[in-house]
Short mmCIF file of C-alpha atoms in Angstrom, two decimals:
data_model
loop_
_atom_site.label_atom_id
_atom_site.label_comp_id
_atom_site.label_asym_id
_atom_site.label_seq_id
_atom_site.Cartn_x
_atom_site.Cartn_y
_atom_site.Cartn_z
CA MET A 1 47.25 4.53 -34.02
CA VAL A 2 45.88 2.38 -30.97
CA ASP A 3 42.10 2.58 -30.73
CA ALA A 4 41.11 2.32 -27.18
CA ALA A 5 37.73 1.13 -27.51
CA HIS A 6 39.08 -1.59 -29.73
CA LEU A 7 41.67 -2.78 -27.35
CA THR A 8 38.90 -2.91 -24.51
CA GLN A 9 36.78 -5.12 -26.68
CA LEU A 10 39.95 -7.29 -27.26
CA LEU A 11 40.80 -7.24 -23.54
CA ALA A 12 37.20 -8.37 -22.77
CA ALA A 13 37.29 -11.30 -25.42
CA THR A 14 40.81 -12.30 -24.11
CA ALA A 15 39.23 -12.50 -20.66
CA ALA A 16 36.53 -14.93 -22.22
CA GLY A 17 39.48 -17.09 -23.45
CA ASP A 18 39.52 -15.77 -27.18
CA GLN A 19 42.75 -16.81 -28.46
CA ARG A 20 42.44 -15.01 -31.74
CA ALA A 21 41.43 -11.66 -29.88
CA PHE A 22 44.47 -12.25 -27.68
CA ARG A 23 46.66 -12.44 -30.70
CA GLU A 24 45.19 -9.20 -32.16
CA LEU A 25 45.77 -7.51 -28.53
CA TYR A 26 49.40 -8.72 -28.85
CA ASP A 27 49.76 -7.32 -32.18
CA ALA A 28 48.29 -4.08 -31.38
CA SER A 29 50.11 -3.42 -28.06
CA SER A 30 53.48 -5.64 -27.85
CA SER A 31 55.59 -2.92 -29.66
CA HIS A 32 54.56 -0.16 -27.07
CA LEU A 33 55.00 -2.72 -24.14
CA PHE A 34 58.36 -3.84 -25.73
CA GLY A 35 59.76 -0.22 -26.15
CA LEU A 36 59.22 0.21 -22.48
CA LEU A 37 60.88 -2.69 -21.47
CA ILE A 38 63.98 -2.11 -23.56
CA ARG A 39 64.22 1.46 -22.34
CA MET A 40 63.91 0.14 -18.82
CA LEU A 41 65.62 -2.98 -18.78
CA LYS A 42 68.34 -1.97 -21.29
CA ARG A 43 68.80 -5.55 -22.44
CA ARG A 44 66.74 -6.97 -25.18
CA ASP A 45 66.95 -10.73 -23.77
CA TRP A 46 65.68 -9.27 -20.40
CA ALA A 47 63.01 -7.31 -22.34
CA GLU A 48 61.81 -10.42 -24.56
CA GLU A 49 61.46 -12.46 -21.20
CA ALA A 50 59.56 -9.75 -19.47
CA LEU A 51 57.32 -9.18 -22.57
CA GLN A 52 56.66 -12.83 -22.36
CA ASP A 53 55.83 -12.69 -18.77
CA CYS A 54 53.57 -9.65 -19.33
CA PHE A 55 51.50 -11.34 -21.87
CA ILE A 56 50.95 -14.53 -19.83
CA LYS A 57 49.93 -12.37 -17.17
CA VAL A 58 47.37 -10.66 -19.45
CA TRP A 59 46.09 -13.77 -20.73
CA GLN A 60 45.57 -14.90 -17.23
CA LYS A 61 44.26 -11.78 -15.74
CA ALA A 62 42.62 -9.81 -18.52
CA GLU A 63 39.20 -9.80 -16.73
CA THR A 64 40.56 -7.61 -14.01
CA TYR A 65 41.00 -4.94 -16.45
CA ALA A 66 38.04 -2.44 -16.10
CA PRO A 67 37.55 0.94 -18.20
CA ASP A 68 37.62 2.87 -14.84
CA LYS A 69 41.15 1.83 -14.16
CA GLY A 70 42.22 3.85 -17.17
CA ALA A 71 42.82 3.63 -20.81
CA PRO A 72 43.59 -0.09 -21.93
CA LEU A 73 47.16 0.61 -23.32
CA THR A 74 47.88 2.42 -20.15
CA TRP A 75 46.84 -0.51 -17.88
CA LEU A 76 48.89 -2.78 -20.30
CA MET A 77 51.84 -0.58 -20.09
CA THR A 78 51.50 -0.40 -16.31
CA VAL A 79 51.61 -4.20 -16.22
CA ALA A 80 54.82 -4.07 -18.16
CA ARG A 81 56.38 -1.16 -16.02
CA TYR A 82 55.64 -3.15 -12.93
CA ARG A 83 57.15 -6.23 -14.38
CA ALA A 84 60.42 -4.22 -15.21
CA LEU A 85 60.49 -2.69 -11.85
CA ASP A 86 60.54 -6.21 -10.26
CA LEU A 87 63.08 -7.59 -12.58
CA LEU A 88 65.26 -4.34 -11.97
CA ARG A 89 64.90 -4.90 -8.21
CA VAL A 90 66.58 -8.41 -8.81
CA LYS A 91 68.75 -7.79 -11.59
CA ARG A 92 70.08 -4.34 -11.05
CA PRO A 93 73.23 -5.20 -9.27
CA GLU A 94 74.11 -6.46 -12.78
CA VAL A 95 73.37 -3.42 -14.55
CA GLU A 96 75.85 -0.70 -14.59
CA MET A 97 74.69 2.74 -13.60
CA PRO A 98 75.42 5.13 -16.52
CA GLU A 99 77.98 7.69 -15.92
CA GLU A 100 77.11 11.40 -15.61
CA GLY A 101 76.05 12.80 -18.96
CA GLU A 102 76.02 9.23 -20.72
CA GLU A 103 71.99 8.60 -20.15
CA GLN A 104 69.58 9.57 -22.31
CA SER A 105 68.35 13.32 -22.20
CA LEU A 106 65.67 13.78 -19.53
CA ALA A 107 64.58 17.13 -20.89
CA PHE A 108 60.94 16.84 -20.90
CA ALA A 109 59.67 19.04 -23.68
CA ASP A 110 60.51 16.67 -26.33
CA GLU A 111 60.14 17.94 -29.88
CA THR A 112 60.87 14.74 -31.41
CA GLN A 113 57.61 13.19 -30.04
CA SER A 114 55.42 12.31 -32.98
CA PRO A 115 51.69 12.67 -32.83
CA GLU A 116 51.34 9.02 -33.00
CA ASP A 117 53.32 8.85 -29.71
CA GLY A 118 50.66 11.35 -28.53
CA ALA A 119 47.91 9.08 -29.47
CA ILE A 120 49.00 6.32 -26.94
CA GLU A 121 49.00 8.49 -23.87
CA SER A 122 46.28 8.92 -21.60
CA GLU A 123 44.37 12.16 -21.14
CA GLY A 124 45.90 14.98 -19.50
CA ILE A 125 49.08 14.77 -21.06
CA GLY A 126 49.39 18.63 -21.71
CA ARG A 127 48.46 19.10 -18.12
CA LEU A 128 51.34 16.88 -16.75
CA ASP A 129 53.79 18.44 -19.17
CA ASP A 130 52.98 21.93 -17.66
CA CYS A 131 52.88 20.53 -14.13
CA MET A 132 56.31 18.99 -14.59
CA LYS A 133 57.84 22.22 -15.80
CA GLY A 134 56.75 23.79 -12.70
CA LEU A 135 58.99 21.42 -10.62
CA GLN A 136 62.23 22.38 -9.22
CA GLU A 137 65.13 20.99 -11.27
CA GLU A 138 66.21 18.49 -8.84
CA GLN A 139 62.36 17.16 -8.28
CA ARG A 140 61.73 17.01 -11.90
CA GLN A 141 64.90 15.19 -12.51
CA SER A 142 64.36 12.63 -9.81
CA VAL A 143 60.82 11.91 -10.70
CA LEU A 144 61.91 11.38 -14.31
CA LEU A 145 64.70 9.22 -13.43
CA ALA A 146 62.75 7.08 -11.22
CA TYR A 147 59.96 6.67 -13.68
CA TYR A 148 62.31 5.84 -16.92
CA GLU A 149 65.10 4.19 -15.08
CA GLY A 150 63.14 2.52 -12.23
CA TYR A 151 65.70 3.90 -9.88
CA THR A 152 65.21 3.25 -6.14
CA HIS A 153 65.96 6.20 -3.49
CA HIS A 154 69.21 4.72 -2.92
CA GLU A 155 70.08 4.54 -6.72
CA LEU A 156 68.75 7.86 -7.14
CA ALA A 157 71.05 9.19 -4.36
CA GLU A 158 74.05 7.49 -6.06
CA ARG A 159 73.06 8.65 -9.51
CA LEU A 160 72.50 12.28 -8.47
CA ASN A 161 75.26 12.21 -5.98
CA ALA A 162 73.29 13.43 -3.01
CA PRO A 163 72.45 12.32 0.40
CA LEU A 164 69.61 9.86 0.68
CA GLY A 165 67.49 11.91 2.73
CA THR A 166 67.60 14.92 0.39
CA VAL A 167 66.84 12.72 -2.71
CA LYS A 168 63.61 11.26 -0.94
CA SER A 169 62.37 14.76 -0.09
CA TRP A 170 63.08 15.78 -3.70
CA VAL A 171 60.88 12.89 -4.89
CA ARG A 172 58.21 13.58 -2.13
CA ARG A 173 58.08 17.32 -2.79
CA GLY A 174 58.13 16.81 -6.50
CA LEU A 175 55.25 14.27 -6.50
CA SER A 176 53.21 16.45 -3.86
CA ARG A 177 53.72 19.48 -6.05
CA LEU A 178 52.66 17.49 -9.22
CA ARG A 179 49.35 16.48 -7.59
CA GLU A 180 48.41 19.91 -6.54
CA CYS A 181 49.27 21.19 -9.80
CA LEU A 182 47.12 18.44 -11.65
CA GLU A 183 44.30 19.14 -9.21
CA SER A 184 44.43 22.73 -9.49
CA MET B 1 55.16 3.06 9.91
CA LYS B 2 51.83 4.61 10.48
CA TYR B 3 50.08 3.58 7.44
CA GLN B 4 46.73 4.88 8.60
CA ASN B 5 48.14 8.38 8.13
CA PRO B 6 46.32 9.26 4.62
CA LYS B 7 49.10 11.46 3.87
CA LEU B 8 51.67 9.05 4.09
CA GLN B 9 49.48 6.68 2.43
CA ARG B 10 49.06 8.83 -0.41
CA MET B 11 52.96 9.44 -0.74
CA LEU B 12 53.46 5.76 -0.88
CA ALA B 13 51.07 5.01 -3.38
CA ALA B 14 52.67 7.62 -5.63
CA GLU B 15 56.15 6.15 -4.94
CA TYR B 16 55.06 2.68 -5.37
CA VAL B 17 53.66 3.60 -8.92
CA LEU B 18 56.81 5.86 -9.55
CA GLY B 19 59.01 2.85 -8.61
CA THR B 20 61.33 4.34 -5.96
CA LEU B 21 60.41 1.58 -3.25
CA HIS B 22 63.01 -1.14 -2.82
CA SER B 23 61.78 -4.71 -3.21
CA ARG B 24 60.50 -5.32 0.57
CA ALA B 25 58.66 -1.92 0.69
CA ARG B 26 57.35 -2.75 -2.79
CA ALA B 27 56.09 -6.09 -1.47
CA ARG B 28 54.85 -4.60 1.62
CA PHE B 29 52.67 -1.93 0.08
CA GLN B 30 51.26 -4.55 -2.43
CA ARG B 31 50.24 -6.46 0.61
CA LEU B 32 48.57 -3.37 2.10
CA MET B 33 47.02 -2.37 -1.16
CA THR B 34 44.80 -5.62 -1.25
CA HIS B 35 43.06 -4.63 1.89
CA GLU B 36 42.61 -0.98 1.32
CA ALA B 37 40.24 0.16 -1.44
CA ALA B 38 41.63 3.91 -0.80
CA LEU B 39 45.11 2.69 -1.60
CA ARG B 40 44.26 1.06 -4.69
CA ARG B 41 42.14 4.25 -5.95
CA GLU B 42 45.51 6.36 -5.14
CA VAL B 43 47.57 3.93 -7.11
CA ILE B 44 45.08 4.13 -10.10
CA TYR B 45 45.16 7.89 -9.82
CA TRP B 46 49.17 8.12 -10.18
CA GLU B 47 49.18 5.32 -12.88
CA ASN B 48 47.03 7.29 -15.00
CA ARG B 49 48.54 10.66 -14.40
CA LEU B 50 52.18 9.36 -14.63
CA ALA B 51 51.25 7.34 -17.88
CA GLY B 52 51.53 10.90 -19.66
CA LEU B 53 55.38 9.98 -19.55
CA ASN B 54 54.78 6.84 -21.48
CA GLY B 55 55.07 8.74 -24.89
CA ARG B 56 58.86 8.69 -24.43
CA PHE B 57 59.00 5.09 -24.78
CA LYS B 58 59.65 4.45 -28.42
CA PRO B 59 57.65 1.34 -29.69
CA GLU B 60 59.66 -1.52 -30.99
CA THR B 61 58.87 -4.63 -32.45
CA PRO B 62 59.52 -7.83 -30.69
CA ARG B 63 60.88 -10.88 -32.46
CA GLY B 64 58.34 -13.42 -33.50
CA VAL B 65 59.87 -15.95 -31.30
CA VAL B 66 58.30 -14.14 -28.21
CA TRP B 67 54.69 -14.59 -29.70
CA ALA B 68 55.75 -18.26 -30.39
CA SER B 69 56.68 -18.75 -26.78
CA ILE B 70 53.64 -17.04 -25.19
CA ASN B 71 51.37 -19.06 -27.68
CA TYR B 72 53.09 -22.20 -26.59
CA GLN B 73 52.49 -21.42 -22.83
CA ILE B 74 48.71 -20.44 -23.03
CA ASN B 75 48.18 -23.57 -24.93
CA ASN B 76 50.33 -25.83 -22.43
CA THR B 77 49.38 -23.96 -19.26
CA ASN B 78 50.88 -26.58 -16.71
CA LYS B 79 54.36 -26.09 -18.48
CA VAL B 80 56.28 -23.14 -18.44
CA VAL B 81 59.13 -22.88 -21.15
CA PRO B 82 61.07 -19.64 -20.75
CA LEU B 83 62.67 -18.05 -23.70
CA ARG B 84 66.11 -19.31 -23.85
CA THR B 85 68.39 -16.71 -22.69
CA ALA B 86 72.04 -16.86 -21.97
CA SER B 87 71.36 -18.55 -18.50
CA ALA B 88 69.28 -21.39 -19.97
CA PRO B 89 70.84 -24.79 -20.56
CA PRO B 90 72.07 -25.17 -24.09
CA PRO B 91 69.96 -27.55 -26.13
CA ARG B 92 71.30 -31.32 -26.57
CA THR B 93 73.26 -31.46 -29.52
CA LEU B 94 73.85 -34.48 -31.76
CA TRP B 95 77.08 -33.23 -32.48
CA ARG B 96 79.24 -34.55 -29.95
CA ASN B 97 82.94 -34.94 -30.53
CA TRP B 98 84.31 -38.54 -29.94
CA ALA B 99 87.50 -37.10 -28.54
CA VAL B 100 85.59 -35.07 -25.74
CA VAL B 101 83.40 -38.33 -25.03
CA SER B 102 86.55 -40.56 -24.68
CA THR B 103 88.42 -37.78 -22.54
CA ALA B 104 85.48 -37.68 -20.07
CA ALA B 105 85.40 -41.52 -20.10
CA SER B 106 89.20 -42.05 -19.14
CA VAL B 107 88.72 -39.19 -16.51
CA LEU B 108 85.83 -41.25 -14.94
CA LEU B 109 87.82 -44.32 -15.29
CA GLY B 110 90.82 -42.79 -13.56
CA PHE B 111 88.81 -41.47 -10.85
CA GLY B 112 87.21 -44.88 -10.42
CA LEU B 113 90.51 -46.49 -10.11
CA TRP B 114 91.55 -43.90 -7.66
CA GLN B 115 88.67 -44.51 -5.57
CA GLN B 116 89.53 -48.15 -5.55
CA MET B 117 93.02 -47.55 -4.36
CA ASN B 118 91.49 -45.58 -1.46
CA LEU B 119 89.35 -48.31 -0.40
CA PRO B 120 90.45 -50.60 2.60
CA PRO B 121 91.42 -53.98 1.29
CA GLN B 122 88.31 -56.35 0.95
CA ILE B 123 88.54 -59.56 2.75
CA ILE B 124 86.86 -62.29 0.72
CA THR B 125 85.21 -64.85 2.95
CA LYS B 126 83.47 -67.21 0.46
CA THR B 127 83.35 -67.57 -3.40
CA GLU B 128 80.73 -69.38 -5.34
CA THR B 129 80.70 -69.34 -9.17
CA VAL B 130 77.44 -69.79 -10.74
CA ARG B 131 77.48 -70.01 -14.44
CA VAL B 132 74.38 -68.95 -16.17
CA GLU B 133 73.73 -68.91 -19.95
CA VAL B 134 71.78 -65.69 -20.76
CA PRO B 135 71.19 -65.41 -24.49
CA VAL B 136 71.95 -61.68 -25.08
CA VAL B 137 69.48 -60.32 -27.93
CA GLU B 138 70.35 -56.69 -28.74
CA PRO B 139 67.04 -54.96 -29.71
CA LEU B 140 67.31 -53.59 -33.06
CA PRO B 141 66.90 -50.04 -33.55
CA TYR B 142 64.28 -47.79 -35.26
CA VAL B 143 65.93 -46.53 -38.49
CA ALA B 144 64.83 -43.70 -40.55
CA MET B 145 66.62 -42.42 -43.77
CA LEU B 146 65.93 -38.79 -44.14
CA HIS B 147 66.48 -37.35 -47.57
CA PRO B 148 65.23 -33.53 -47.89
CA GLU B 149 64.07 -32.90 -51.55
CA LYS B 150 66.64 -30.84 -53.75
CA SER B 151 69.42 -31.71 -51.53
CA GLU B 152 72.43 -34.09 -51.82
CA ALA B 153 72.46 -34.55 -47.92
CA LYS B 154 70.71 -37.54 -46.41
CA TRP B 155 70.73 -38.68 -42.85
CA LYS B 156 70.50 -42.12 -41.54
CA VAL B 157 68.97 -41.90 -37.81
CA SER B 158 69.04 -45.05 -35.66
CA ILE B 159 67.14 -44.77 -32.37
CA TYR B 160 67.81 -47.28 -29.56
CA PRO B 161 65.02 -46.70 -27.16
CA GLU B 162 66.34 -49.52 -24.89
CA LYS B 163 69.86 -48.03 -24.72
CA GLY B 164 68.46 -44.46 -24.75
CA LEU B 165 70.79 -43.50 -27.63
CA ILE B 166 70.20 -41.86 -30.86
CA LYS B 167 72.87 -42.33 -33.64
CA VAL B 168 73.14 -40.07 -36.74
CA SER B 169 75.32 -40.57 -39.81
CA THR B 170 75.23 -37.74 -42.48
CA THR B 171 75.91 -38.22 -46.22
CA GLY B 172 77.02 -34.95 -47.91
CA ARG B 173 76.35 -31.54 -46.25
CA TYR B 174 73.01 -29.81 -45.81
CA ALA B 175 73.63 -26.14 -46.35
CA ILE B 176 72.03 -23.59 -43.82
CA ASP B 177 73.27 -20.39 -42.16
CA GLU B 178 74.63 -22.02 -39.15
CA GLN B 179 75.03 -18.58 -37.34
CA ALA B 180 71.41 -18.12 -37.53
CA LYS B 181 69.72 -21.50 -37.89
CA SER B 182 69.75 -25.15 -36.75
CA LEU B 183 68.17 -28.12 -37.89
CA GLU B 184 66.07 -30.01 -35.14
CA LEU B 185 65.09 -33.67 -35.24
CA TRP B 186 61.43 -34.40 -33.97
CA VAL B 187 59.59 -37.77 -33.21
CA VAL B 188 55.98 -37.18 -34.13
CA ALA B 189 54.02 -39.25 -31.43
CA LYS B 190 50.32 -39.36 -31.11
CA ASP B 191 50.53 -36.28 -28.62
CA GLY B 192 52.43 -34.29 -31.05
CA PRO B 193 56.11 -33.74 -31.69
CA HIS B 194 58.99 -34.13 -29.29
CA SER B 195 62.27 -32.83 -29.89
CA LEU B 196 65.16 -35.38 -30.12
CA GLY B 197 67.78 -32.76 -30.51
CA LEU B 198 69.80 -30.85 -33.18
CA LEU B 199 70.65 -32.51 -36.30
CA PRO B 200 74.31 -32.31 -37.62
CA THR B 201 74.56 -30.67 -41.22
CA GLN B 202 77.36 -32.95 -41.91
CA GLY B 203 79.25 -36.01 -40.32
CA ASP B 204 78.07 -38.49 -37.66
CA GLY B 205 77.30 -38.31 -34.02
CA GLU B 206 75.24 -39.70 -31.22
CA MET B 207 73.60 -38.53 -28.11
CA PRO B 208 71.38 -39.69 -25.32
CA MET B 209 67.57 -39.83 -25.86
CA PRO B 210 65.51 -37.11 -23.94
CA GLN B 211 64.78 -38.03 -20.61
CA GLY B 212 61.35 -39.49 -20.11
CA LEU B 213 60.70 -39.86 -24.03
CA GLN B 214 58.73 -43.10 -24.87
CA MET B 215 58.37 -44.19 -28.27
CA ASP B 216 55.08 -45.17 -29.48
CA ALA B 217 54.79 -48.79 -29.98
CA GLY B 218 55.31 -49.94 -33.73
CA ASP B 219 56.83 -47.50 -36.37
CA ALA B 220 57.34 -43.96 -35.61
CA THR B 221 57.61 -40.88 -37.66
CA LEU B 222 60.44 -38.47 -37.53
CA ALA B 223 60.56 -34.92 -38.64
CA ILE B 224 63.23 -32.22 -39.40
CA SER B 225 62.28 -28.46 -38.93
CA LEU B 226 64.33 -25.52 -39.44
CA GLU B 227 64.66 -23.39 -36.13
CA PRO B 228 66.47 -20.53 -34.90
CA ARG B 229 70.03 -21.39 -33.85
CA GLY B 230 70.18 -23.64 -30.89
CA GLY B 231 66.68 -25.02 -31.47
CA SER B 232 63.13 -24.28 -30.99
CA PRO B 233 62.61 -21.76 -28.25
CA THR B 234 59.15 -23.24 -27.47
CA GLY B 235 59.89 -26.74 -27.56
CA LYS B 236 57.51 -27.34 -30.37
CA PRO B 237 58.63 -26.84 -34.13
CA THR B 238 58.28 -23.01 -34.89
CA GLY B 239 60.27 -23.27 -38.33
CA PRO B 240 59.26 -24.82 -41.66
CA VAL B 241 59.31 -28.63 -41.61
CA LEU B 242 62.02 -29.84 -44.22
CA LEU B 243 60.45 -33.25 -44.22
CA ALA B 244 58.79 -36.15 -42.44
CA ALA B 245 59.69 -39.77 -42.81
CA PRO B 246 58.66 -43.15 -41.06
CA ALA B 247 61.13 -44.63 -38.70
CA VAL B 248 60.95 -48.51 -38.98
CA ARG B 249 61.72 -50.95 -36.52
CA PRO B 250 62.42 -54.64 -37.89
CA ALA B 251 60.49 -57.10 -35.89
#
């Protein structure tokens, strides 16, 4: 269980140059970031490299975190996700795109999710869940593939075997509908 | 693109967070975002909403070596030591096969001869022979005898700073799981340990001294640490230190 208030304190102490707080921050959060990086990058060596980059960045930029940017773990996960996206843009040509049916299931309602997993999520997960279910199948699939695999429009088009323009509109309509639903 | 269009801006922010933009579009959006508070708010909105999907990432504990590397970097901010991945150069190893070295030498020699043969003949216009007596005194090496406790193995390490050469001869064999571990040799200088390379667990070998390494004046201290296979990922000892011993240079 990751305590948001404690992580916020640790980030503040890290920003002030406290190496012990930084170590504690690493111990409390690195497994979450590493899980994300392995899932997105698919290779342990890349994930380790990226994890290292992330925490160097956190050490240097901890002062840019503010609670109004969101929960501290969300902020850390975002740092990791953007790092993964940047790496994928550079390295993706080396990664083989999964064949139809090979990739992990993207079914959204995930019964295997433990309460502990839930504890690291930001507020409004139930709402997001409901809103995702309200999307059309292609829209939902496009959004989830982009989020978990870091696919660009082009990669989505290839993966979903659909024209680029069609895929772009699935993503955009999906995001618009999500927003309408989240704000309703 | 009409970035002023609020609807389009909102969409770009959402796609930036989602990750569908290709690298140039990503970079462009990042630049735009630094000037536009409204865009940053949009980005934060989506970061927090889509974070609801993060629960599907299963936590995994990284290897200890990642922290060791981060810790080293934050304490040596000017130096960047990447984790050793497949693309990184392999660490120096003392265990150089003489056959390989001599093959390389003969190839070089052959190449030199070939170059000579392709040069135009030189015309010697004047010769002058001057005989100068130069006493050649080989500087003596630093020598250390390294004998770990509870082991039959012993290493004699000779360091020739002037030649930039390190020689090792091993008596017996030091047993480690060589698939997982390596022995790394260090010189402990005033500013901390510097890697000299990997130590063989048996047999003899030699290798060049690391570039730019200066030995402190007087006697030196050598140490051996047990490291992940291929050597310390951080450039500093990360594993247990087997022993430290003086390396003496006879005056």
